[in-house]
Amino acid sequence: MIIQGTLVSSSGTSHSQIRLEGNQIVETGSNLGKADYSFSDDCLVFAGMGDIHIHARDDVGESQIYKEDFCTAAAAAINGGVVHAADMPNNPVPPITDESYHDKLKHLEQRNPAIHFTLYAGIGPGTRPLSFAVPYKAYMGPSVGDLFFRTLEQLDETLSHYRGCNVSFHCEDPILLDEHANAATHEARRPAECEISATRFALQMIEKYELRGKLCHYSVGEGLPLIREARSRGVKVTCEVTPHHLYFDQSDLTDENRGKMQMNPPLRTVSDRKAMLAALRDGTLDYLATDHAPHTLDENEQGISGQPHLDTYGAFVTWLILDQKFTPEQAALFCSENPGDFVNPYVSPKKFGRIEAGYTASLTVLNLRQPVTIKREDMQTKCGWSPFEGITFPGSIEAVFIEGKRVR
Ligand SMILES: NC(=O)N[C@@H](CC(=O)O)C(=O)O
C-alpha cells in the first residue's frame, strides 16, 4: 500500500510517499508509484501518535469495566488518532508481581483490542521488580485506588530495590496532602507545594538509584527549574503534560463544572498553565499524555478525580498547532517520537514513533482545515462524556492507520 501526503517528523516536513507491507513501513520516497491514499495539503501525516498515560480500567477482576475496558479505550483512542497507549496499574487487582502482571497481560490478550497497549507494573510498599523488563509506576500519595505510599521513607526503601529501572512518578507529597486535607476546595487540598516537594523527592530518588525516571501529568511552573537543573547534571528524567493542564486553569471553574473539572493533580493557576505551554514548546516537557481517567459523570459529581481524554487527542493537537502556534515538527516530537521511544523497549517486534523503514505501519493524519465541535454522542469512551463538550477545535482526525490497515 502506498500513502502520500505531507509527512511530518521532528526534523522537518516533506511532501512524500510511504510504502507499507503487512504491518511494517518498508520505504519512504518521492516516486514509489500510484498512491492508494493521497492526502491533500490541508492534512499532516504523522507517525502514529501514542498516549503513554491512560487508565483502561480493565483487569482480571473486571470490577471497573462499567467505566471502560481495553476495547472501548481502543475505540476512543482510534477516534482521537492514538495508535498505541500505555495503561496504568492502579487497578483493583494491581499488576505488581510477575503473576499478577501476567494475569493482566493474558486478560488484555483475550480482549484483543484494536490498538496496542503497553502495561505499567505498579510499585507499592514492599513490592519488588518483576523478573522481566516493564515500565513501572509509583504513586507517591493517594489518588484513585489503593496503590500508593503513605510516607516518602517507605517509597525510598522500596525504590532501593528498583535500581536502574524505568519508573514513572505521580508527584504529590503524601504528608503535605494530609496537612491540607481539610481545606475547602479540591485545588486547596492538593496545592502546588505538594507537587513541588514531590518533584524534589522524585528527582533525588531518580539520581540516587540511577533510575530512568518520568514525572507524570506535570502541572506547576515552579517545579520546572528543578527538572531543568537535574537534567543539566545528567539525571535521566522525562516529563508528561496533559491536555487539561494546557487548556484549563482555575479561572475556568464554576459551581456547576467542579465535578467534571476534578483531577489529580488539580487545575492550577493561569500562570502555571502558560508555563506548561512554554515548557512543552521548549522541550522541558516531553510527552502529550492525557491521563485518560474515565469515571461516570455521577462519580465525578460525587467527588472522584479524573477526566476522559482519548477521544479528543488529535483534535486537541490541532489546537496546539493552529491556535497556540506549535510547529507540526514539535507535535511530531511530543505526540509520536517521544512516546514511541518510551514504549519501544517493551513492544518488540513492534516499533512506534517514526515514519521510517522498519517501524510499525501506524499513522495519524490530521486535517487542519476541518474544525470539530466536541459532542458527547461522538465519544467512544464507555464513560460517555468529555470535558471539552461544546468546544470547537480548529482541526480534526482525517485518517488513522493501525499496523498497515486504515481503520478510520
Ligand atoms: N488523575 C486522576 O485524577 N485520576 C486517576 C488516578 C491518577 O492517575 O492519579 C484515576 O485512575 O482515576
Coordinates of C-alpha atoms and ligand atoms in Angstrom, one line a residue:
M1 CA 0.0 0.0 0.0
I2 CA 1.3 3.5 -0.9
I3 CA 0.3 6.6 1.0
Q4 CA 1.1 10.1 0.0
G5 CA 0.9 13.4 1.7
T6 CA 2.7 15.9 3.9
L7 CA 4.8 13.8 6.2
V8 CA 5.9 15.3 9.5
S9 CA 8.8 14.4 11.7
S10 CA 10.7 16.4 14.4
S11 CA 13.4 17.2 11.8
G12 CA 11.1 18.5 9.1
T13 CA 8.1 18.3 6.8
S14 CA 8.1 17.0 3.2
H15 CA 5.6 16.0 0.5
S16 CA 6.4 12.4 0.1
Q17 CA 5.2 8.8 -0.1
I18 CA 5.3 5.8 2.3
R19 CA 5.1 2.1 1.2
L20 CA 3.5 -0.2 3.7
E21 CA 3.8 -4.0 3.5
G22 CA 2.0 -6.1 6.1
N23 CA 2.2 -4.2 9.3
Q24 CA 5.5 -2.5 8.5
I25 CA 6.8 0.6 6.8
V26 CA 9.3 -0.6 4.2
E27 CA 10.2 2.5 2.3
T28 CA 9.7 6.3 2.0
G29 CA 10.4 8.4 -1.0
S30 CA 9.0 10.5 -3.8
N31 CA 8.5 8.1 -6.7
L32 CA 7.2 4.9 -5.2
G33 CA 4.2 4.6 -7.5
K34 CA 0.5 5.2 -7.7
A35 CA -0.8 6.1 -4.2
D36 CA -3.7 4.1 -2.6
Y37 CA -4.4 7.1 -0.3
S38 CA -3.4 10.6 -1.2
F39 CA -3.9 13.3 1.5
S40 CA -4.3 17.0 0.4
D41 CA -2.1 19.9 1.6
D42 CA -4.8 20.6 4.3
C43 CA -3.6 17.4 6.1
L44 CA -0.5 16.4 8.0
V45 CA 0.6 12.8 8.2
F46 CA 2.3 11.9 11.5
A47 CA 3.8 8.6 12.7
G48 CA 1.0 7.1 14.8
M49 CA 0.5 9.1 18.0
G50 CA 1.0 7.4 21.3
D51 CA -0.6 8.2 24.7
I52 CA 1.6 6.8 27.4
H53 CA -0.6 7.6 30.4
I54 CA -4.2 6.1 30.3
H55 CA -6.5 4.2 32.6
A56 CA -8.4 1.5 30.6
R57 CA -9.9 0.2 34.0
D58 CA -9.7 -3.4 32.8
D59 CA -8.3 -6.2 34.9
V60 CA -9.0 -9.8 35.8
G61 CA -11.5 -8.8 38.4
E62 CA -13.5 -6.7 35.9
S63 CA -15.0 -4.7 38.7
Q64 CA -14.5 -1.3 36.9
I65 CA -15.4 -2.2 33.3
Y66 CA -18.6 -0.2 33.7
K67 CA -16.3 2.8 33.2
E68 CA -14.1 1.5 30.4
D69 CA -12.4 -1.7 29.1
F70 CA -9.5 -2.3 26.7
C71 CA -11.8 -2.5 23.7
T72 CA -13.7 0.7 24.4
A73 CA -10.4 2.5 25.3
A74 CA -9.0 1.4 22.0
A75 CA -12.1 2.7 20.1
A76 CA -11.7 6.0 21.9
A77 CA -8.0 6.0 21.1
I78 CA -8.7 5.5 17.3
N79 CA -11.4 8.2 17.5
G80 CA -8.7 10.5 18.8
G81 CA -5.9 9.4 16.4
V82 CA -4.0 7.4 19.1
V83 CA -2.4 4.2 17.8
H84 CA -0.9 2.9 21.0
A85 CA -1.3 3.6 24.7
A86 CA 0.3 2.7 28.0
D87 CA -2.1 1.6 30.7
M88 CA -1.6 2.5 34.4
P89 CA -1.6 -0.1 37.2
N90 CA -4.0 1.4 39.8
N91 CA -6.5 -1.4 39.2
P92 CA -8.5 -3.1 41.9
V93 CA -6.2 -6.1 41.2
P94 CA -2.9 -4.2 40.6
P95 CA -0.2 -5.8 38.4
I96 CA 2.7 -5.7 40.9
T97 CA 4.2 -9.2 40.7
D98 CA 5.2 -11.5 37.8
E99 CA 2.0 -13.4 38.4
S100 CA -0.5 -10.5 38.6
Y101 CA 1.2 -8.8 35.7
H102 CA 1.0 -11.9 33.5
D103 CA -2.7 -12.3 34.5
K104 CA -3.5 -8.8 33.4
L105 CA -1.5 -9.3 30.2
K106 CA -3.4 -12.5 29.5
H107 CA -6.7 -10.7 30.1
L108 CA -5.6 -8.0 27.7
E109 CA -4.7 -10.6 25.0
Q110 CA -8.1 -12.2 25.4
R111 CA -9.8 -8.9 24.9
N112 CA -7.8 -8.4 21.7
P113 CA -8.4 -4.6 21.4
A114 CA -7.8 -2.7 18.2
I115 CA -4.7 -0.9 19.4
H116 CA -1.5 -2.0 21.2
F117 CA -1.4 -1.4 25.0
T118 CA 1.8 -1.4 27.0
L119 CA 1.2 -2.2 30.6
Y120 CA 2.9 -0.5 33.5
A121 CA 3.6 -2.6 36.6
G122 CA 2.8 -0.9 40.0
I123 CA 5.3 -0.2 42.7
G124 CA 3.7 -0.2 46.2
P125 CA 5.0 -0.6 49.7
G126 CA 7.3 -3.6 49.9
T127 CA 7.0 -4.6 46.2
R128 CA 10.0 -5.9 44.2
P129 CA 10.9 -5.6 40.5
L130 CA 9.4 -8.2 38.1
S131 CA 11.7 -10.7 36.5
F132 CA 11.3 -9.1 33.0
A133 CA 11.6 -5.6 31.7
V134 CA 8.5 -3.4 32.2
P135 CA 7.8 0.3 32.8
Y136 CA 6.9 1.0 36.5
K137 CA 4.6 3.5 38.1
A138 CA 4.8 4.8 41.7
Y139 CA 2.0 6.8 43.3
M140 CA 3.7 8.9 46.0
G141 CA 0.4 9.8 47.7
P142 CA -3.2 8.7 47.4
S143 CA -5.1 9.4 44.2
V144 CA -7.6 6.9 42.8
G145 CA -7.1 3.2 44.0
D146 CA -5.1 1.7 46.9
L147 CA -1.7 1.6 45.3
F148 CA 0.3 4.4 46.9
F149 CA 2.8 5.3 49.6
R150 CA 1.9 6.8 53.0
T151 CA 5.4 8.2 53.6
L152 CA 8.4 9.1 51.4
E153 CA 10.7 7.0 53.6
Q154 CA 8.7 4.0 52.7
L155 CA 9.0 4.9 49.0
D156 CA 12.8 5.4 49.3
E157 CA 13.2 1.9 50.9
T158 CA 11.1 0.2 48.2
L159 CA 12.8 2.0 45.4
S160 CA 16.2 0.9 46.6
H161 CA 15.3 -2.5 45.1
Y162 CA 14.5 -0.9 41.6
R163 CA 18.0 0.4 40.8
G164 CA 18.3 1.2 37.0
C165 CA 14.6 0.6 36.3
N166 CA 12.2 2.8 34.3
V167 CA 9.9 4.4 36.9
S168 CA 7.2 7.0 36.4
F169 CA 6.1 9.1 39.4
H170 CA 2.8 10.6 40.4
C171 CA 4.2 13.6 42.2
E172 CA 2.1 14.6 45.2
D173 CA 3.7 14.5 48.6
P174 CA 1.5 12.3 50.9
I175 CA 2.4 14.2 54.1
L176 CA 1.6 17.6 52.6
L177 CA -1.6 16.2 51.2
D178 CA -2.5 15.1 54.7
E179 CA -1.8 18.6 56.1
H180 CA -4.2 20.2 53.6
A181 CA -6.9 17.5 53.8
N182 CA -9.5 19.8 55.4
A183 CA -9.2 22.8 53.0
A184 CA -12.4 23.9 51.3
T185 CA -11.8 23.0 47.7
H186 CA -10.1 20.2 45.7
E187 CA -7.4 22.7 44.5
A188 CA -6.6 23.8 48.0
R189 CA -6.5 20.3 49.3
R190 CA -3.8 19.4 46.7
P191 CA -1.9 22.7 46.4
A192 CA 1.2 23.3 44.2
E193 CA 3.6 22.8 47.1
C194 CA 2.6 19.1 47.3
E195 CA 3.8 18.6 43.7
I196 CA 6.9 20.8 44.1
S197 CA 8.0 18.9 47.2
A198 CA 7.3 15.6 45.5
T199 CA 9.3 16.7 42.4
R200 CA 12.3 17.3 44.6
F201 CA 12.0 13.9 46.2
A202 CA 11.4 12.1 42.9
L203 CA 14.5 13.7 41.3
Q204 CA 16.5 12.7 44.4
M205 CA 15.3 9.1 44.0
I206 CA 16.0 9.0 40.3
E207 CA 19.5 10.2 40.9
K208 CA 20.2 8.0 43.9
Y209 CA 19.0 4.8 42.3
E210 CA 20.0 5.7 38.7
L211 CA 16.5 5.2 37.5
R212 CA 15.2 6.2 34.1
G213 CA 12.6 8.5 35.6
K214 CA 9.4 10.1 34.3
L215 CA 7.2 12.7 36.0
C216 CA 3.6 12.2 35.2
H217 CA 0.9 14.9 34.4
Y218 CA 3.2 17.9 35.3
S219 CA 1.3 21.0 36.3
V220 CA 3.3 23.5 38.3
G221 CA 5.5 26.2 36.8
E222 CA 7.7 26.4 40.0
G223 CA 8.7 22.8 39.6
L224 CA 10.2 23.3 36.0
P225 CA 13.5 24.8 37.1
L226 CA 14.1 21.8 39.4
I227 CA 13.7 19.5 36.4
R228 CA 15.9 21.5 34.1
E229 CA 18.6 21.7 36.8
A230 CA 18.5 17.9 37.4
R231 CA 18.8 17.3 33.7
S232 CA 21.7 19.6 33.4
R233 CA 23.5 17.3 35.8
G234 CA 22.7 14.2 33.8
V235 CA 19.8 13.0 35.8
K236 CA 17.7 10.8 33.4
V237 CA 14.2 12.3 33.7
T238 CA 11.4 13.0 31.2
C239 CA 8.0 14.6 31.8
E240 CA 4.4 14.3 30.7
V241 CA 1.8 17.1 30.3
T242 CA -2.0 16.6 29.9
P243 CA -4.4 18.4 27.6
H244 CA -6.4 19.6 30.7
H245 CA -3.4 21.3 32.3
L246 CA -2.6 23.0 29.0
Y247 CA -6.1 24.2 28.2
F248 CA -8.0 24.8 31.5
D249 CA -7.0 26.6 34.7
Q250 CA -8.7 27.6 38.0
S251 CA -10.3 30.6 36.3
D252 CA -12.5 28.0 34.3
L253 CA -14.0 26.6 37.5
T254 CA -17.7 27.2 38.3
D255 CA -20.1 25.8 40.8
E256 CA -21.6 23.7 38.0
N257 CA -18.5 22.2 36.4
R258 CA -16.4 21.4 39.6
G259 CA -17.2 17.7 39.4
K260 CA -16.2 17.4 35.7
M261 CA -13.1 19.5 36.3
Q262 CA -11.7 17.5 39.1
M263 CA -8.5 15.5 38.7
N264 CA -5.2 14.9 40.4
P265 CA -3.1 16.9 40.3
P266 CA -5.8 19.6 40.1
L267 CA -6.2 22.5 37.8
R268 CA -3.6 25.2 38.6
T269 CA -3.3 29.0 38.0
V270 CA -3.3 30.8 34.7
S271 CA 0.4 31.3 35.0
D272 CA 1.0 27.6 35.7
R273 CA -1.0 26.8 32.6
K274 CA 1.1 29.2 30.5
A275 CA 4.3 27.8 32.0
M276 CA 3.2 24.3 30.8
L277 CA 2.6 25.5 27.3
A278 CA 6.0 27.2 27.2
A279 CA 7.8 24.1 28.7
L280 CA 6.2 21.9 26.1
R281 CA 7.4 24.2 23.4
D282 CA 11.0 24.4 24.8
G283 CA 11.3 20.6 25.4
T284 CA 11.2 20.6 29.2
L285 CA 8.0 18.6 28.8
D286 CA 8.4 15.6 26.5
Y287 CA 5.1 13.9 26.0
L288 CA 1.5 14.9 25.4
A289 CA 0.0 12.2 27.7
T290 CA -3.7 12.5 28.6
D291 CA -4.1 10.7 31.9
H292 CA -7.3 9.5 30.3
A293 CA -9.1 8.6 33.6
P294 CA -12.7 7.6 32.8
H295 CA -15.3 7.7 35.6
T296 CA -19.1 8.1 35.1
L297 CA -20.3 11.6 35.4
D298 CA -22.2 10.7 38.6
E299 CA -18.9 9.5 40.1
N300 CA -17.2 12.8 39.2
E301 CA -20.2 14.8 40.7
Q302 CA -19.7 12.8 43.9
G303 CA -16.0 13.9 44.1
I304 CA -13.9 11.3 42.3
S305 CA -10.9 12.6 40.3
G306 CA -10.2 12.0 36.6
Q307 CA -11.2 13.1 33.1
P308 CA -11.6 11.1 29.8
H309 CA -9.4 12.4 27.0
L310 CA -8.5 9.7 24.4
D311 CA -11.3 10.6 22.0
T312 CA -10.1 14.2 21.7
Y313 CA -6.3 13.7 21.5
G314 CA -5.8 14.6 17.8
A315 CA -8.3 17.5 17.7
F316 CA -6.5 18.9 20.8
V317 CA -3.2 18.7 18.9
T318 CA -4.7 20.8 16.1
W319 CA -5.5 23.5 18.8
L320 CA -1.8 23.4 19.8
I321 CA -0.7 23.8 16.2
L322 CA -3.2 26.4 14.9
D323 CA -4.1 28.4 18.0
Q324 CA -1.0 28.1 20.1
K325 CA 1.4 28.1 17.2
F326 CA 3.3 25.0 18.0
T327 CA 5.1 23.8 14.9
P328 CA 4.0 20.4 13.3
E329 CA 7.6 19.3 14.0
Q330 CA 7.2 19.9 17.7
A331 CA 3.9 18.0 17.7
A332 CA 5.7 15.0 16.0
L333 CA 8.2 15.0 18.8
F334 CA 5.8 15.0 21.8
C335 CA 2.9 13.0 20.2
S336 CA 4.7 10.4 18.2
E337 CA 8.5 10.2 18.6
N338 CA 9.0 10.6 22.3
P339 CA 6.0 8.3 23.2
G340 CA 7.4 5.7 20.7
D341 CA 10.9 5.9 22.3
F342 CA 9.3 5.4 25.7
V343 CA 7.4 2.2 24.8
N344 CA 9.7 0.7 22.2
P345 CA 11.9 -1.3 24.6
Y346 CA 8.7 -3.2 25.7
V347 CA 6.8 -3.8 22.4
S348 CA 9.2 -5.6 20.1
P349 CA 8.7 -6.6 17.3
K350 CA 6.5 -3.5 17.0
K351 CA 8.3 -0.2 16.8
F352 CA 6.3 3.0 17.2
G353 CA 7.0 6.7 16.6
R354 CA 8.7 7.3 13.2
I355 CA 7.8 7.2 9.5
E356 CA 10.9 5.1 8.6
A357 CA 11.6 1.7 7.2
G358 CA 11.4 -0.9 9.9
Y359 CA 8.8 0.9 12.0
T360 CA 5.2 -0.3 12.6
A361 CA 2.8 1.0 9.8
S362 CA 0.6 3.1 12.1
L363 CA -0.2 6.7 11.1
T364 CA -2.2 9.6 12.4
V365 CA -3.5 12.0 9.8
L366 CA -4.8 15.4 11.0
N367 CA -6.9 17.8 8.9
L368 CA -6.0 21.4 9.7
R369 CA -8.9 22.9 7.8
Q370 CA -11.8 20.8 9.2
P371 CA -12.8 22.1 12.6
V372 CA -14.7 19.8 15.0
T373 CA -17.1 20.7 17.8
I374 CA -16.8 18.1 20.6
K375 CA -20.1 16.4 21.3
R376 CA -21.0 13.8 23.8
E377 CA -22.6 11.5 21.2
D378 CA -19.4 11.3 19.2
M379 CA -17.3 9.9 22.1
Q380 CA -16.3 6.2 22.1
T381 CA -15.1 6.0 25.7
K382 CA -17.5 3.9 27.8
C383 CA -18.0 6.7 30.4
G384 CA -19.6 8.7 27.6
W385 CA -18.5 12.3 28.2
S386 CA -15.7 14.8 27.6
P387 CA -14.6 17.9 29.5
F388 CA -14.3 19.5 26.0
E389 CA -18.0 19.2 25.1
G390 CA -19.2 22.3 23.2
I391 CA -15.6 23.4 22.5
T392 CA -14.6 23.7 18.8
F393 CA -11.1 22.7 17.9
P394 CA -9.7 24.1 14.7
G395 CA -8.9 20.7 13.1
S396 CA -9.8 17.1 13.3
I397 CA -8.8 13.5 12.5
E398 CA -8.7 12.8 8.8
A399 CA -7.5 9.2 8.9
V400 CA -5.9 6.6 11.2
F401 CA -3.8 3.6 10.0
I402 CA -3.1 0.8 12.5
E403 CA -0.4 -1.7 11.6
G404 CA -1.0 -1.4 7.9
K405 CA -4.8 -1.1 7.8
R406 CA -6.9 2.1 7.5
V407 CA -9.3 1.9 10.5
R408 CA -10.7 5.4 10.1
Ligands
LIG1 N1 -5.6 11.5 37.7 C1 -6.7 11.3 38.3 O1 -7.4 12.2 38.7 N2 -7.2 10.0 38.4 C2 -6.6 8.8 38.1 C3 -5.5 8.4 39.0 C4 -4.2 9.1 38.8 O2 -3.6 9.0 37.7 O3 -3.8 9.8 39.7 C5 -7.6 7.7 38.0 O4 -7.2 6.5 38.0 O5 -8.8 8.0 38.0

